[in-house]
């Protein structure tokens, strides 16, 4: 598997086999008589049914059955999806362990989060989801975002949530249990149906043979274009370029010229023309592995391609800061009716007519 | 395995198709779960938590597609998603606190005054 | 005429019905004459007057200012017309381009462009001038008359009345002077509008409103014909300018080769328009009812000018009629039968204004007969003389009515000639009656005679038959005309005032003692009746009415002058005018009679058909007058006895009944057209109300209502309910979009 991965990562020739429509078709023919889209849909339906059963409060047996059915549905989904991407993987090979583990964790965390009657537990399960997702990010080569996610989400946002939860929610009094609105989901069935339609749609859009083919076809070109763009972004940063050149050829004195144009249309590496210490010039081929590491690329991309977005993000955060300050300063003056309500007395007016008397 | 980790950390590698597919599937499931949670939970804080879950799903899909297309922009956009999520958390939670102080409940159905009076 | 014909490059052939002497006629092409641009004043002055009257109405002027404005501007328009007549060379028509009006082009295949052009231009030839002379002349005279006549309405409807008259004069001017059929159509509709406004002037009287609507709707039927005719002319000749049409006719028209059906339809369509506007069968019933309007209006619009618009249309487009072999025959038959039918109805009416109305219809029939049998001169001359004497007659009726508190029933007035203040009226009335009756050597005699003579002279058996019918009508005309005069002005003096019910002009007079017009008393005095209501006195007209009566009377007399000039061997002025216009005909009339020694009137022993006709017609006319004198002057009870005798005999009782009831034409129309239309209208109303409105519209509106009610529970105010709807919708739309994207449509 490792060998295979390296080949795929480095060798452009492998792209074609990876994305060959013929390979896909063969795979489909190898699959059982059930049509692939139908199989995905059925799997999604099974998991939805499991989830719907899980959301029935107070029936332990049903919830247990829902757990089993939901897991089965998830397993079916995973298998279906992984079957579609076995090109290049050894026949009957071992399924990718890390994605499955992280995916399972994320799924379990998400389901528990929306079914747990205790808001604090829900928030904790959300942290589990965040960590699993961060693992996925790592697998996808986005290590900066993985750590940023854990730091920002788990470290900052979720803490805020916890604070608010603790502020708003008194700890359950013994015997009284959780608040009823946390225990009883509203319109669970219709919500699950909507979610199922969304899941089936997304699954179809991601994994139907046509979508797969489309993705494969475009990914070859755009992957090469992406690598080219990554190289070209270096041109505006001579110091980094020189550093990269020195990685390939330690004796480089200066970069004379770059040649990244052929990368997009031919299976060639990026090349550099450099002068060496001894004054001789030399063409060096640059491997994709020599590109700057992920966090550097993200930073370069952020400031060079999306400066306006960066500014706007800053403004959004500033405005959120102002908004939070103003909201926090706002004193609520409760009307008589609301004070009665809080004091546990019967309200004088119906909700709709009372209005916020402030 | 360690070899693989080194690979992903050092390069803008194209991860294998199974990983990408798994990531996409997880993203779809997370999104659906977030949606279902948003629609079925009554607790306003949990509802906002569910929107965060949907943000997660979007971020995961972004990174997966960025990986497929070899484009770092996918990751850059996740930064923006994080920004929006943080801003939303700050404001929405502030609002939830205000609402809670007024009705002493987190039930979203306590706020249905805009309904049609049939 | 011969010179004109020889000048022509391409001859316009007239069909054989016009007589053997019919030669080729070509209308000389028009000359653009920007130097005559001041002729536009003839149109501008009434338009300004109308605007000023509108301002007067807006500012609530309580004086006679609107009348003065109108009279002055119309007199100025008449002066302009007169100077135009004096300055205009007679050689060829003049086209005066005033400003661009309608001008647009469109691509008709390839690079060819079709242009639709209707500039605001004037086409001035002698026919135009003739018409405009009497239109503006009579218009100004009648406006002066109306300043006194309408004085009771001062401050109320006065400005409205004169504004409408000004609008009428403007529209009539554009109808007659317009250089193209679009402008004619504008004027045509404009006079229709003015007529509608003026008939319905007393809008609080239901009968006036009904009459106005009747006139308007009847005219719409005719206007449809005119519009179709204009369309067909555009289709066939590609232009609507008179000059262009005449040129196109001269170059392409050949009656021998069968013209296309659409070209053959043109004269019939135009004819329908003319019949509507000029009150001919089958569209004549509106004109008698139009007498609901103030009398000056009846005199100006419904006797002298507007109703001759149909004649003008046919005279102007005469070359088009000449192309179609049967068109003119149809015109002749319709005209003659209208003349006869209207005369028989006129005999049995008691309302003097109605008698005059039917006589107008009848005389218009004569004019159409003249056009039909091929004497445009005769027709136009009759238009000309008729304009004067009929206006005179109406103004006399109006003056009588004005003085007698709205009395119009000829059985309730007698011997007015002896009533103080009514002398001028009686004697001018007599002159008008003589003209109408065709008494020898009056204007009406000459003009009517030339028409009947041409009917006999043509030798065409149809036309000869029509000529006999026309002679009979002439007899009836003489009878009913003098029936009115002998009854009203002759005999012993006896009268009773009109009442509100019968009053056609609501003067606001308080009958009985409200005759407190200081002016009337001091200036003229009043005829004091020997018997009758002692508290009520008829009051004679004052200067404006009397003066106008005298002037128009003079005009009616002088209208005979052209005929006397012709008798002296000089050129008949009207004939010259006609022959220099588009209504020109080969002058076959005079050199023609000799060839027809055995004409229909040979029994008189006179070879020249014109002379023979004159003799026969004058005999017939005098006979009619004598019979009227017997029945209505000498032995008035004889008329009633005759009527009773006819009524008692079951074989003949239909005759007086039919005549008194206007041949039941209104009733027939009611049954044949109005009743089915009404039934149809109710059916459609039912369909509209229950099927269209009830089922389609309201039912369609109920669908979203019901659907909305179906989905109403979704809008329960719960945030997640809305979110579920939204998310579900998004999911479905996304599913659909992805499905199309991935799997094809």
Tab-separated table of N, CA and C in Angstrom, chain C residues 573-637:
chain	number	residue	atom	x	y	z
C	573	UNK	N	-70.528	78.339	-62.415
C	573	UNK	CA	-69.391	78.443	-61.503
C	573	UNK	C	-69.139	77.120	-60.775
C	574	UNK	N	-70.222	76.503	-60.302
C	574	UNK	CA	-70.055	75.255	-59.569
C	574	UNK	C	-69.512	74.176	-60.483
C	575	UNK	N	-70.025	74.175	-61.703
C	575	UNK	CA	-69.577	73.144	-62.636
C	575	UNK	C	-68.088	73.297	-62.918
C	576	UNK	N	-67.664	74.533	-63.079
C	576	UNK	CA	-66.242	74.769	-63.290
C	576	UNK	C	-65.445	74.231	-62.116
C	577	UNK	N	-65.957	74.549	-60.924
C	577	UNK	CA	-65.242	74.088	-59.738
C	577	UNK	C	-65.141	72.573	-59.729
C	578	UNK	N	-66.250	71.901	-60.025
C	578	UNK	CA	-66.253	70.447	-59.969
C	578	UNK	C	-65.345	69.864	-61.038
C	579	UNK	N	-65.411	70.470	-62.203
C	579	UNK	CA	-64.640	69.898	-63.310
C	579	UNK	C	-63.140	70.091	-63.142
C	580	UNK	N	-62.763	70.987	-62.251
C	580	UNK	CA	-61.336	71.138	-61.991
C	580	UNK	C	-60.883	70.312	-60.797
C	581	UNK	N	-61.693	69.353	-60.449
C	581	UNK	CA	-61.325	68.579	-59.254
C	581	UNK	C	-61.304	67.104	-59.587
C	582	UNK	N	-61.105	66.312	-58.553
C	582	UNK	CA	-61.014	64.868	-58.774
C	582	UNK	C	-62.363	64.273	-59.138
C	583	UNK	N	-63.453	65.042	-58.916
C	583	UNK	CA	-64.768	64.532	-59.276
C	583	UNK	C	-65.113	64.867	-60.724
C	584	UNK	N	-64.128	65.316	-61.461
C	584	UNK	CA	-64.401	65.737	-62.834
C	584	UNK	C	-64.910	64.578	-63.660
C	585	UNK	N	-65.801	64.938	-64.583
C	585	UNK	CA	-66.354	63.948	-65.498
C	585	UNK	C	-66.227	64.500	-66.903
C	586	UNK	N	-66.264	63.643	-67.851
C	586	UNK	CA	-66.356	64.151	-69.201
C	586	UNK	C	-67.645	64.968	-69.310
C	587	UNK	N	-67.571	66.130	-69.863
C	587	UNK	CA	-68.777	66.953	-69.885
C	587	UNK	C	-69.686	66.461	-70.980
C	588	UNK	N	-70.461	65.486	-70.613
C	588	UNK	CA	-71.329	64.860	-71.611
C	588	UNK	C	-72.731	65.414	-71.564
C	589	UNK	N	-73.012	66.162	-70.482
C	589	UNK	CA	-74.416	66.483	-70.249
C	589	UNK	C	-75.007	67.355	-71.347
C	590	UNK	N	-74.258	68.386	-71.685
C	590	UNK	CA	-74.917	69.376	-72.531
C	590	UNK	C	-74.953	68.981	-73.988
C	591	UNK	N	-73.873	68.476	-74.460
C	591	UNK	CA	-73.896	68.084	-75.864
C	591	UNK	C	-74.573	66.746	-76.062
C	592	UNK	N	-75.297	66.337	-75.070
C	592	UNK	CA	-75.717	64.963	-75.048
C	592	UNK	C	-77.184	64.804	-75.378
C	593	UNK	N	-77.953	65.758	-74.910
C	593	UNK	CA	-79.406	65.616	-75.004
C	593	UNK	C	-79.886	65.448	-76.425
C	594	UNK	N	-79.283	66.129	-77.325
C	594	UNK	CA	-79.737	66.080	-78.695
C	594	UNK	C	-79.669	64.687	-79.279
C	595	UNK	N	-78.722	63.955	-78.841
C	595	UNK	CA	-78.570	62.624	-79.407
C	595	UNK	C	-79.662	61.684	-78.923
C	596	UNK	N	-80.335	62.119	-77.879
C	596	UNK	CA	-81.367	61.252	-77.338
C	596	UNK	C	-82.729	61.868	-77.605
C	597	UNK	N	-83.099	61.887	-78.823
C	597	UNK	CA	-84.377	62.494	-79.156
C	597	UNK	C	-85.518	61.740	-78.495
C	598	UNK	N	-85.339	60.457	-78.367
C	598	UNK	CA	-86.428	59.659	-77.796
C	598	UNK	C	-86.126	59.319	-76.359
C	599	UNK	N	-85.980	60.345	-75.606
C	599	UNK	CA	-85.727	60.083	-74.197
C	599	UNK	C	-87.047	59.807	-73.497
C	600	UNK	N	-86.937	59.510	-72.212
C	600	UNK	CA	-88.106	59.053	-71.467
C	600	UNK	C	-89.188	60.113	-71.373
C	601	UNK	N	-88.776	61.377	-71.499
C	601	UNK	CA	-89.765	62.442	-71.356
C	601	UNK	C	-90.205	62.993	-72.706
C	602	UNK	N	-90.107	62.179	-73.722
C	602	UNK	CA	-90.416	62.649	-75.072
C	602	UNK	C	-91.867	63.089	-75.203
C	603	UNK	N	-92.709	62.552	-74.309
C	603	UNK	CA	-94.140	62.890	-74.451
C	603	UNK	C	-94.393	64.380	-74.268
C	604	UNK	N	-93.445	65.095	-73.673
C	604	UNK	CA	-93.651	66.528	-73.501
C	604	UNK	C	-93.459	67.279	-74.806
C	605	UNK	N	-92.884	66.568	-75.773
C	605	UNK	CA	-92.642	67.224	-77.047
C	605	UNK	C	-91.382	68.057	-77.051
C	606	UNK	N	-90.594	67.999	-75.971
C	606	UNK	CA	-89.359	68.781	-75.930
C	606	UNK	C	-88.196	67.845	-76.176
C	607	UNK	N	-87.376	68.184	-77.117
C	607	UNK	CA	-86.304	67.266	-77.490
C	607	UNK	C	-85.194	67.235	-76.452
C	608	UNK	N	-84.776	68.424	-76.004
C	608	UNK	CA	-83.675	68.462	-75.032
C	608	UNK	C	-84.168	67.909	-73.703
C	609	UNK	N	-83.506	66.877	-73.262
C	609	UNK	CA	-83.966	66.199	-72.059
C	609	UNK	C	-83.931	67.116	-70.851
C	610	UNK	N	-82.988	68.051	-70.828
C	610	UNK	CA	-82.905	68.955	-69.684
C	610	UNK	C	-84.102	69.878	-69.619
C	611	UNK	N	-84.424	70.411	-70.771
C	611	UNK	CA	-85.584	71.301	-70.787
C	611	UNK	C	-86.839	70.526	-70.432
C	612	UNK	N	-86.967	69.327	-71.001
C	612	UNK	CA	-88.148	68.525	-70.705
C	612	UNK	C	-88.252	68.243	-69.222
C	613	UNK	N	-87.114	67.878	-68.608
C	613	UNK	CA	-87.120	67.612	-67.175
C	613	UNK	C	-87.536	68.843	-66.396
C	614	UNK	N	-87.000	69.975	-66.802
C	614	UNK	CA	-87.349	71.207	-66.101
C	614	UNK	C	-88.849	71.418	-66.116
C	615	UNK	N	-89.414	71.223	-67.271
C	615	UNK	CA	-90.852	71.458	-67.396
C	615	UNK	C	-91.624	70.484	-66.529
C	616	UNK	N	-91.276	69.181	-66.654
C	616	UNK	CA	-92.012	68.169	-65.904
C	616	UNK	C	-91.829	68.378	-64.410
C	617	UNK	N	-90.581	68.622	-64.008
C	617	UNK	CA	-90.300	68.752	-62.576
C	617	UNK	C	-91.001	69.958	-61.994
C	618	UNK	N	-90.998	71.072	-62.722
C	618	UNK	CA	-91.662	72.248	-62.158
C	618	UNK	C	-93.161	72.028	-62.102
C	619	UNK	N	-93.702	71.325	-63.104
C	619	UNK	CA	-95.120	71.001	-63.056
C	619	UNK	C	-95.425	70.180	-61.816
C	620	UNK	N	-94.613	69.163	-61.617
C	620	UNK	CA	-94.825	68.271	-60.479
C	620	UNK	C	-94.721	69.032	-59.174
C	621	UNK	N	-93.729	69.917	-59.101
C	621	UNK	CA	-93.518	70.686	-57.879
C	621	UNK	C	-94.706	71.580	-57.584
C	622	UNK	N	-95.153	72.272	-58.604
C	622	UNK	CA	-96.279	73.186	-58.383
C	622	UNK	C	-97.524	72.398	-58.008
C	623	UNK	N	-97.688	71.241	-58.649
C	623	UNK	CA	-98.822	70.383	-58.314
C	623	UNK	C	-98.785	70.012	-56.829
C	624	UNK	N	-97.604	69.631	-56.363
C	624	UNK	CA	-97.452	69.270	-54.956
C	624	UNK	C	-97.816	70.430	-54.055
C	625	UNK	N	-97.357	71.627	-54.437
C	625	UNK	CA	-97.646	72.808	-53.605
C	625	UNK	C	-99.147	73.064	-53.573
C	626	UNK	N	-99.788	72.886	-54.732
C	626	UNK	CA	-101.226	73.144	-54.794
C	626	UNK	C	-101.989	72.160	-53.923
C	627	UNK	N	-101.632	70.912	-54.011
C	627	UNK	CA	-102.329	69.919	-53.193
C	627	UNK	C	-102.137	70.222	-51.720
C	628	UNK	N	-100.879	70.598	-51.369
C	628	UNK	CA	-100.615	70.968	-49.974
C	628	UNK	C	-101.487	72.147	-49.589
C	629	UNK	N	-101.639	73.106	-50.515
C	629	UNK	CA	-102.453	74.288	-50.220
C	629	UNK	C	-103.897	73.888	-49.967
C	630	UNK	N	-104.389	72.917	-50.738
C	630	UNK	CA	-105.772	72.499	-50.546
C	630	UNK	C	-105.945	71.850	-49.175
C	631	UNK	N	-105.072	70.912	-48.869
C	631	UNK	CA	-105.261	70.127	-47.654
C	631	UNK	C	-104.893	70.888	-46.406
C	632	UNK	N	-103.974	71.820	-46.492
C	632	UNK	CA	-103.447	72.391	-45.263
C	632	UNK	C	-103.666	73.888	-45.132
C	633	UNK	N	-104.205	74.504	-46.177
C	633	UNK	CA	-104.479	75.931	-46.051
C	633	UNK	C	-105.972	76.195	-46.222
C	634	UNK	N	-106.524	75.639	-47.302
C	634	UNK	CA	-107.906	75.965	-47.630
C	634	UNK	C	-108.888	75.095	-46.863
C	635	UNK	N	-108.632	73.808	-46.832
C	635	UNK	CA	-109.597	72.904	-46.233
C	635	UNK	C	-108.862	71.928	-45.308
C	636	UNK	N	-108.490	72.426	-44.139
C	636	UNK	CA	-107.597	71.658	-43.279
C	636	UNK	C	-108.238	70.372	-42.773
C	637	UNK	N	-109.551	70.368	-42.671
C	637	UNK	CA	-110.174	69.143	-42.169
C	637	UNK	C	-110.106	68.022	-43.199
